[in-house]
Amino acid sequence: MTTGKSLFFILLLIILAGSCSSTQSSKQEMQENDNNTMQTITFSGDSAYDFVKAQCDFGPRVPNTDAHRLCGDFLIGKLKEYGANVIVQAPVLTAYDGTKLNARNIIGEFSPEKKRRILLLAHWDCRPWADSDPNPANHKKPVMGANDGASGVGVLLEMARLFHAQQPEIGVDILFVDAEDWGDNSGTSTDSDNTWALGTQYWTANPHRPGYRPIYAILLDMVGAAGSQFSREYFSMQYAPAMVKEVWDAAERSGYGSYFVKRDGGAITDDHVFINQAGIPAIDIIAMDLNSPNGFFPQWHTVDDTMEHIDKATLKAVGQTLTNLIYSY
Ligand code: AHN
Ligand code: ZN
């Protein structure tokens, strides 16, 4: 009798303890969802891939072409669709070879009323000449820029889609810069570094809002090729080492440490250099390959920078890392 009773009480205790802990864990889940700290927002590599392809479907987005103009309109439409306040700058820029470029810098502001902001950027134009192609007959043909251009923009469009679905705590600006890739690779210009990133140079001289000061900027360049590795770019480490650490740590926590390797990479004159010179700490997430002749992915500035070399897994690694970082603020 006594044994039966205590057995009953023990069973009762077990049931009570079980139900109690399950109530507590569901409460905890709800709290985590409410202040959206523990929850992971899923960045879709498939969706990012579709955004990369949508740009390539226009053809090479070389300034002063229909493909360029129509793709620019597409980018503006997408940012608006995702609820951004869109600002367009449309300067005529002069390239080192004297060509007048009808350029557009496209800015999408998310939660423009917020003071604390992060700037995410990528160039959306394509290089007019595939001058690193192994076949000299291709040197005057345009580059499709699936990786060199469209990949960074594709990742940012997918993030814009997520910002629309769930507003991050921090304000975010997406900047699609034009005329990055009309630079002088022949070494004939006296100051060839300044022949690149013309859209960004215009933007730093003419910010879309006077006195614009995000806490930092992240540039995406060539973030879509299969087998990419992102080592720590030199100028990023010079100007913004704390941000490099933050992003590379976020990648490691997110399970993408094999993409974001904690090794020092080369020095690249890219959009981020001009943003740093303007006083905004900026880093470049850029795939580098020290074994390839030019230091980048094998199809860089060739006619083969096409969709077949784009890997959804690479887009996902970069996009999920940045998504986790943005929503952690
Ligand atoms: C230079 O070749 C000096 N900078 C490379 C910047 C770039 C070109 N990014 C994409 N295409
Ligand atoms: Zn390029």
Coordinates of C-alpha atoms and ligand atoms in Angstrom, one line a residue:
M1 CA 0.0 0.0 0.0
T2 CA 2.7 2.5 1.1
T3 CA 4.9 1.5 -1.9
G4 CA 1.9 2.0 -4.2
K5 CA 1.2 5.5 -2.8
S6 CA 4.8 6.7 -3.0
L7 CA 5.0 5.3 -6.5
F8 CA 1.9 7.3 -7.3
F9 CA 3.4 10.5 -5.9
I10 CA 6.7 9.9 -7.7
L11 CA 4.7 9.5 -11.0
L12 CA 2.7 12.7 -10.2
L13 CA 6.0 14.6 -9.6
I14 CA 7.5 13.4 -12.8
I15 CA 4.3 14.4 -14.8
L16 CA 4.3 17.8 -13.0
A17 CA 8.0 18.4 -13.6
G18 CA 7.6 17.4 -17.2
S19 CA 4.6 19.7 -17.9
C20 CA 6.3 22.5 -16.0
S21 CA 9.5 22.4 -18.0
S22 CA 7.6 22.1 -21.3
T23 CA 5.6 25.3 -20.4
Q24 CA 8.8 27.0 -19.6
S25 CA 10.6 26.1 -22.8
S26 CA 7.6 27.2 -24.9
K27 CA 7.6 30.5 -23.0
Q28 CA 11.3 30.9 -23.7
E29 CA 10.8 30.2 -27.4
M30 CA 8.1 32.9 -27.5
Q31 CA 10.4 35.4 -25.8
E32 CA 13.2 34.6 -28.3
N33 CA 10.8 35.1 -31.2
D34 CA 9.4 38.3 -29.7
N35 CA 12.7 40.2 -29.4
N36 CA 14.0 38.2 -32.4
T37 CA 17.4 37.5 -31.0
M38 CA 17.8 33.8 -31.3
Q39 CA 15.7 33.4 -34.4
T40 CA 17.6 32.8 -37.7
I41 CA 16.2 34.6 -40.7
T42 CA 16.8 32.3 -43.7
F43 CA 18.7 33.9 -46.6
S44 CA 17.7 32.0 -49.8
G45 CA 20.7 31.1 -52.1
D46 CA 18.1 30.1 -54.7
S47 CA 16.5 33.5 -54.6
A48 CA 19.8 35.3 -54.7
Y49 CA 20.8 33.1 -57.7
D50 CA 17.6 34.1 -59.5
F51 CA 18.4 37.8 -58.9
V52 CA 21.9 37.3 -60.4
K53 CA 20.4 35.6 -63.4
A54 CA 17.7 38.3 -63.9
Q55 CA 20.5 40.9 -64.3
C56 CA 22.5 38.7 -66.8
D57 CA 19.3 38.1 -68.8
F58 CA 19.5 41.8 -69.8
G59 CA 22.9 41.2 -71.3
P60 CA 26.2 42.8 -70.3
R61 CA 25.3 46.0 -68.3
V62 CA 27.8 48.2 -69.8
P63 CA 27.1 52.0 -69.4
N64 CA 25.4 53.7 -72.4
T65 CA 23.7 50.4 -73.5
D66 CA 20.0 49.4 -73.4
A67 CA 20.9 46.4 -71.2
H68 CA 22.4 48.8 -68.6
R69 CA 19.5 51.2 -68.7
L70 CA 16.9 48.4 -68.4
C71 CA 18.7 46.7 -65.6
G72 CA 19.0 50.0 -63.7
D73 CA 15.2 50.3 -64.0
F74 CA 14.8 46.7 -62.8
L75 CA 17.0 47.4 -59.7
I76 CA 15.0 50.6 -58.8
G77 CA 11.7 48.7 -59.2
K78 CA 12.9 45.8 -57.0
L79 CA 14.1 48.2 -54.2
K80 CA 10.7 50.0 -54.3
E81 CA 8.8 46.7 -54.3
Y82 CA 10.7 45.8 -51.1
G83 CA 9.6 49.0 -49.4
A84 CA 12.8 51.0 -49.6
N85 CA 12.9 54.7 -50.0
V86 CA 14.8 55.0 -53.3
I87 CA 17.1 57.8 -54.3
V88 CA 18.7 57.8 -57.8
Q89 CA 21.8 59.8 -58.7
A90 CA 22.3 60.2 -62.5
P91 CA 25.6 61.9 -63.2
V92 CA 27.4 61.9 -66.5
L93 CA 30.9 60.7 -65.6
T94 CA 34.0 61.0 -67.7
A95 CA 36.1 57.8 -68.0
Y96 CA 39.9 57.8 -68.3
D97 CA 39.5 57.3 -72.1
G98 CA 37.3 60.3 -72.4
T99 CA 34.0 58.4 -72.8
K100 CA 31.0 60.1 -71.2
L101 CA 29.2 57.6 -69.1
N102 CA 25.4 57.9 -68.4
A103 CA 25.7 56.5 -64.9
R104 CA 23.2 55.8 -62.1
N105 CA 23.9 55.3 -58.4
I106 CA 20.8 53.6 -56.9
I107 CA 20.2 53.9 -53.2
G108 CA 17.5 52.1 -51.2
E109 CA 17.0 53.3 -47.7
F110 CA 15.3 50.9 -45.2
S111 CA 13.9 52.6 -42.1
P112 CA 15.3 56.0 -43.1
E113 CA 14.2 57.6 -39.8
K114 CA 16.7 55.5 -37.9
K115 CA 20.0 57.2 -36.8
R116 CA 22.2 54.1 -36.5
R117 CA 22.8 52.8 -40.0
I118 CA 24.8 50.3 -42.0
L119 CA 25.7 50.7 -45.6
L120 CA 25.8 47.7 -47.9
L121 CA 27.1 48.2 -51.5
A122 CA 28.0 46.5 -54.7
H123 CA 28.7 47.7 -58.3
W124 CA 26.1 46.9 -60.8
D125 CA 27.9 47.9 -64.1
C126 CA 29.9 45.5 -66.3
R127 CA 33.3 46.0 -67.8
P128 CA 33.2 47.0 -71.5
W129 CA 36.2 44.9 -72.4
A130 CA 37.1 41.3 -71.6
D131 CA 40.8 42.4 -71.6
S132 CA 42.0 39.5 -69.4
D133 CA 40.6 36.8 -71.7
P134 CA 43.1 34.2 -72.8
N135 CA 41.9 34.8 -76.4
P136 CA 43.0 38.3 -77.7
A137 CA 40.0 38.2 -80.1
N138 CA 37.8 38.7 -77.1
H139 CA 39.6 41.6 -75.6
K140 CA 37.1 44.2 -77.1
K141 CA 34.0 42.2 -76.2
P142 CA 32.0 43.1 -73.1
V143 CA 32.0 41.1 -69.8
M144 CA 28.7 39.5 -68.8
G145 CA 29.7 40.1 -65.1
A146 CA 27.7 37.2 -63.5
N147 CA 30.3 37.2 -60.7
D148 CA 32.0 40.6 -61.3
G149 CA 28.9 42.8 -60.7
A150 CA 25.7 40.7 -60.6
S151 CA 26.7 38.5 -57.7
G152 CA 27.0 41.2 -55.1
V153 CA 23.8 42.9 -56.3
G154 CA 22.0 39.6 -56.3
V155 CA 22.9 39.0 -52.6
L156 CA 21.8 42.5 -51.7
L157 CA 18.5 42.2 -53.5
E158 CA 17.7 39.0 -51.5
M159 CA 18.6 40.9 -48.3
A160 CA 16.2 43.7 -49.4
R161 CA 13.5 41.0 -49.8
L162 CA 14.2 39.9 -46.2
F163 CA 14.2 43.5 -44.8
H164 CA 10.8 43.9 -46.3
A165 CA 9.5 40.7 -44.6
Q166 CA 11.1 41.6 -41.3
Q167 CA 12.5 45.0 -40.5
P168 CA 15.9 44.9 -38.8
E169 CA 16.5 46.8 -35.6
I170 CA 19.2 48.9 -37.3
G171 CA 18.7 51.2 -40.3
V172 CA 20.2 49.8 -43.5
D173 CA 21.1 51.4 -46.8
I174 CA 21.7 49.5 -50.0
L175 CA 23.8 51.3 -52.6
F176 CA 24.2 50.0 -56.1
V177 CA 27.1 51.9 -57.6
D178 CA 27.7 52.4 -61.3
A179 CA 30.8 52.8 -63.4
E180 CA 33.2 50.8 -61.2
D181 CA 34.6 48.7 -64.0
W182 CA 35.6 51.1 -66.7
G183 CA 39.1 51.3 -65.2
D184 CA 42.5 51.4 -66.9
N185 CA 44.2 48.0 -66.8
S186 CA 46.8 48.9 -69.4
G187 CA 48.9 51.0 -67.0
T188 CA 48.9 54.0 -69.4
S189 CA 47.1 56.3 -67.0
T190 CA 49.3 58.2 -64.6
D191 CA 47.0 57.6 -61.8
S192 CA 45.3 54.4 -62.8
D193 CA 43.8 53.7 -59.3
N194 CA 41.5 56.7 -59.7
T195 CA 40.1 55.4 -63.1
W196 CA 38.1 52.7 -61.2
A197 CA 35.0 53.2 -59.0
L198 CA 33.8 56.4 -60.7
G199 CA 30.2 56.0 -59.4
T200 CA 31.5 55.6 -55.8
Q201 CA 33.9 58.6 -56.3
Y202 CA 30.9 60.6 -57.4
W203 CA 28.9 59.4 -54.4
T204 CA 31.6 60.2 -51.8
A205 CA 31.8 63.8 -53.2
N206 CA 27.9 64.0 -53.4
P207 CA 26.4 61.8 -50.7
H208 CA 22.7 61.1 -51.2
R209 CA 22.1 62.8 -47.9
P210 CA 24.4 65.6 -46.7
G211 CA 26.5 64.5 -43.8
Y212 CA 25.5 60.8 -44.3
R213 CA 27.4 58.8 -41.7
P214 CA 26.7 55.1 -41.4
I215 CA 28.6 53.2 -38.6
Y216 CA 30.4 51.3 -41.4
A217 CA 30.1 50.0 -44.9
I218 CA 30.4 46.6 -46.4
L219 CA 31.2 46.1 -50.1
L220 CA 30.5 42.9 -51.9
D221 CA 32.5 42.1 -55.0
M222 CA 32.7 38.7 -56.8
V223 CA 30.8 36.8 -54.1
G224 CA 29.2 34.1 -56.3
A225 CA 31.8 31.8 -57.9
A226 CA 32.1 28.2 -57.0
G227 CA 35.0 27.5 -54.7
S228 CA 35.4 31.1 -53.6
Q229 CA 37.4 32.0 -50.5
F230 CA 37.3 35.4 -48.8
S231 CA 40.6 36.3 -47.3
R232 CA 41.1 39.5 -45.3
E233 CA 41.6 42.2 -47.9
Y234 CA 44.5 44.6 -47.2
F235 CA 42.8 48.0 -47.3
S236 CA 39.9 46.7 -45.2
M237 CA 42.4 45.6 -42.6
Q238 CA 44.2 49.0 -42.7
Y239 CA 41.1 51.1 -42.3
A240 CA 38.5 48.9 -40.5
P241 CA 40.2 45.8 -38.8
A242 CA 37.4 45.6 -36.1
M243 CA 34.8 45.3 -38.8
V244 CA 36.7 42.6 -40.7
K245 CA 36.9 40.7 -37.4
E246 CA 33.2 41.1 -36.8
V247 CA 32.2 39.8 -40.2
W248 CA 34.7 36.9 -40.3
D249 CA 33.6 35.9 -36.7
A250 CA 29.9 36.1 -37.8
A251 CA 30.8 33.8 -40.8
E252 CA 32.4 31.3 -38.5
R253 CA 29.5 31.3 -36.0
S254 CA 27.1 30.8 -39.0
G255 CA 29.1 27.8 -40.2
Y256 CA 30.8 29.4 -43.1
G257 CA 34.4 29.6 -41.8
S258 CA 35.6 27.6 -44.8
Y259 CA 34.6 30.5 -47.1
F260 CA 35.7 33.3 -44.8
V261 CA 39.2 32.2 -44.2
K262 CA 41.2 34.0 -41.5
R263 CA 44.2 34.8 -43.7
D264 CA 45.5 38.0 -45.0
G265 CA 44.7 38.6 -48.7
G266 CA 46.0 41.0 -51.4
A267 CA 45.3 44.8 -51.7
I268 CA 42.5 45.7 -54.1
T269 CA 41.7 49.2 -55.3
D270 CA 37.9 48.9 -55.1
D271 CA 34.9 51.0 -54.2
H272 CA 35.6 50.6 -50.4
V273 CA 39.0 52.4 -50.7
F274 CA 37.2 55.7 -51.8
I275 CA 34.6 55.2 -49.0
N276 CA 37.4 54.8 -46.5
Q277 CA 39.1 58.0 -47.8
A278 CA 35.8 59.8 -47.3
G279 CA 36.0 58.8 -43.6
I280 CA 33.5 55.9 -43.4
P281 CA 35.1 52.7 -42.3
A282 CA 34.5 50.2 -45.1
I283 CA 35.5 46.6 -45.8
D284 CA 35.5 44.6 -49.0
I285 CA 34.3 41.0 -49.1
I286 CA 36.0 39.9 -52.3
A287 CA 37.1 36.5 -53.5
M288 CA 40.8 36.3 -54.0
D289 CA 42.8 33.4 -55.5
L290 CA 46.5 33.9 -55.2
N291 CA 47.1 30.9 -57.5
S292 CA 45.3 32.5 -60.5
P293 CA 47.3 34.9 -62.8
N294 CA 45.3 38.0 -61.9
G295 CA 44.6 37.2 -58.2
F296 CA 40.8 36.8 -58.7
F297 CA 38.5 33.9 -60.0
P298 CA 39.7 32.3 -63.2
Q299 CA 37.0 33.9 -65.4
W300 CA 37.7 37.5 -64.2
H301 CA 37.4 40.0 -67.0
T302 CA 36.9 37.3 -69.6
V303 CA 33.9 36.5 -71.8
D304 CA 33.4 33.4 -69.5
D305 CA 32.2 35.4 -66.4
T306 CA 28.8 33.8 -66.9
M307 CA 26.0 32.1 -64.9
E308 CA 27.6 28.6 -65.3
H309 CA 30.3 29.6 -62.8
I310 CA 27.9 30.9 -60.2
D311 CA 27.3 28.7 -57.2
K312 CA 24.2 29.1 -55.0
A313 CA 26.2 27.8 -52.0
T314 CA 28.7 30.7 -52.2
L315 CA 25.9 33.2 -52.5
K316 CA 24.2 31.6 -49.4
A317 CA 27.4 31.7 -47.4
V318 CA 27.9 35.4 -47.9
G319 CA 24.2 36.3 -47.7
Q320 CA 23.4 34.3 -44.6
T321 CA 26.5 35.6 -42.8
L322 CA 25.5 39.2 -43.5
T323 CA 21.9 38.5 -42.7
N324 CA 22.9 37.1 -39.3
L325 CA 25.1 40.0 -38.6
I326 CA 22.5 42.7 -39.6
Y327 CA 19.8 41.1 -37.5
S328 CA 22.1 40.8 -34.5
Y329 CA 22.2 44.6 -34.1
Ligands
AHN1 C1 41.9 46.9 -60.0 O1 42.0 46.0 -60.9 C2 42.8 48.0 -59.7 N1 40.9 46.8 -59.2 C3 39.8 45.8 -59.4 C4 38.5 46.3 -59.0 C5 37.5 45.5 -59.7 C6 37.4 45.3 -61.0 N2 36.5 44.9 -59.1 C7 35.8 44.3 -60.0 N3 36.3 44.6 -61.2
ZN2 ZN 35.8 44.0 -62.9

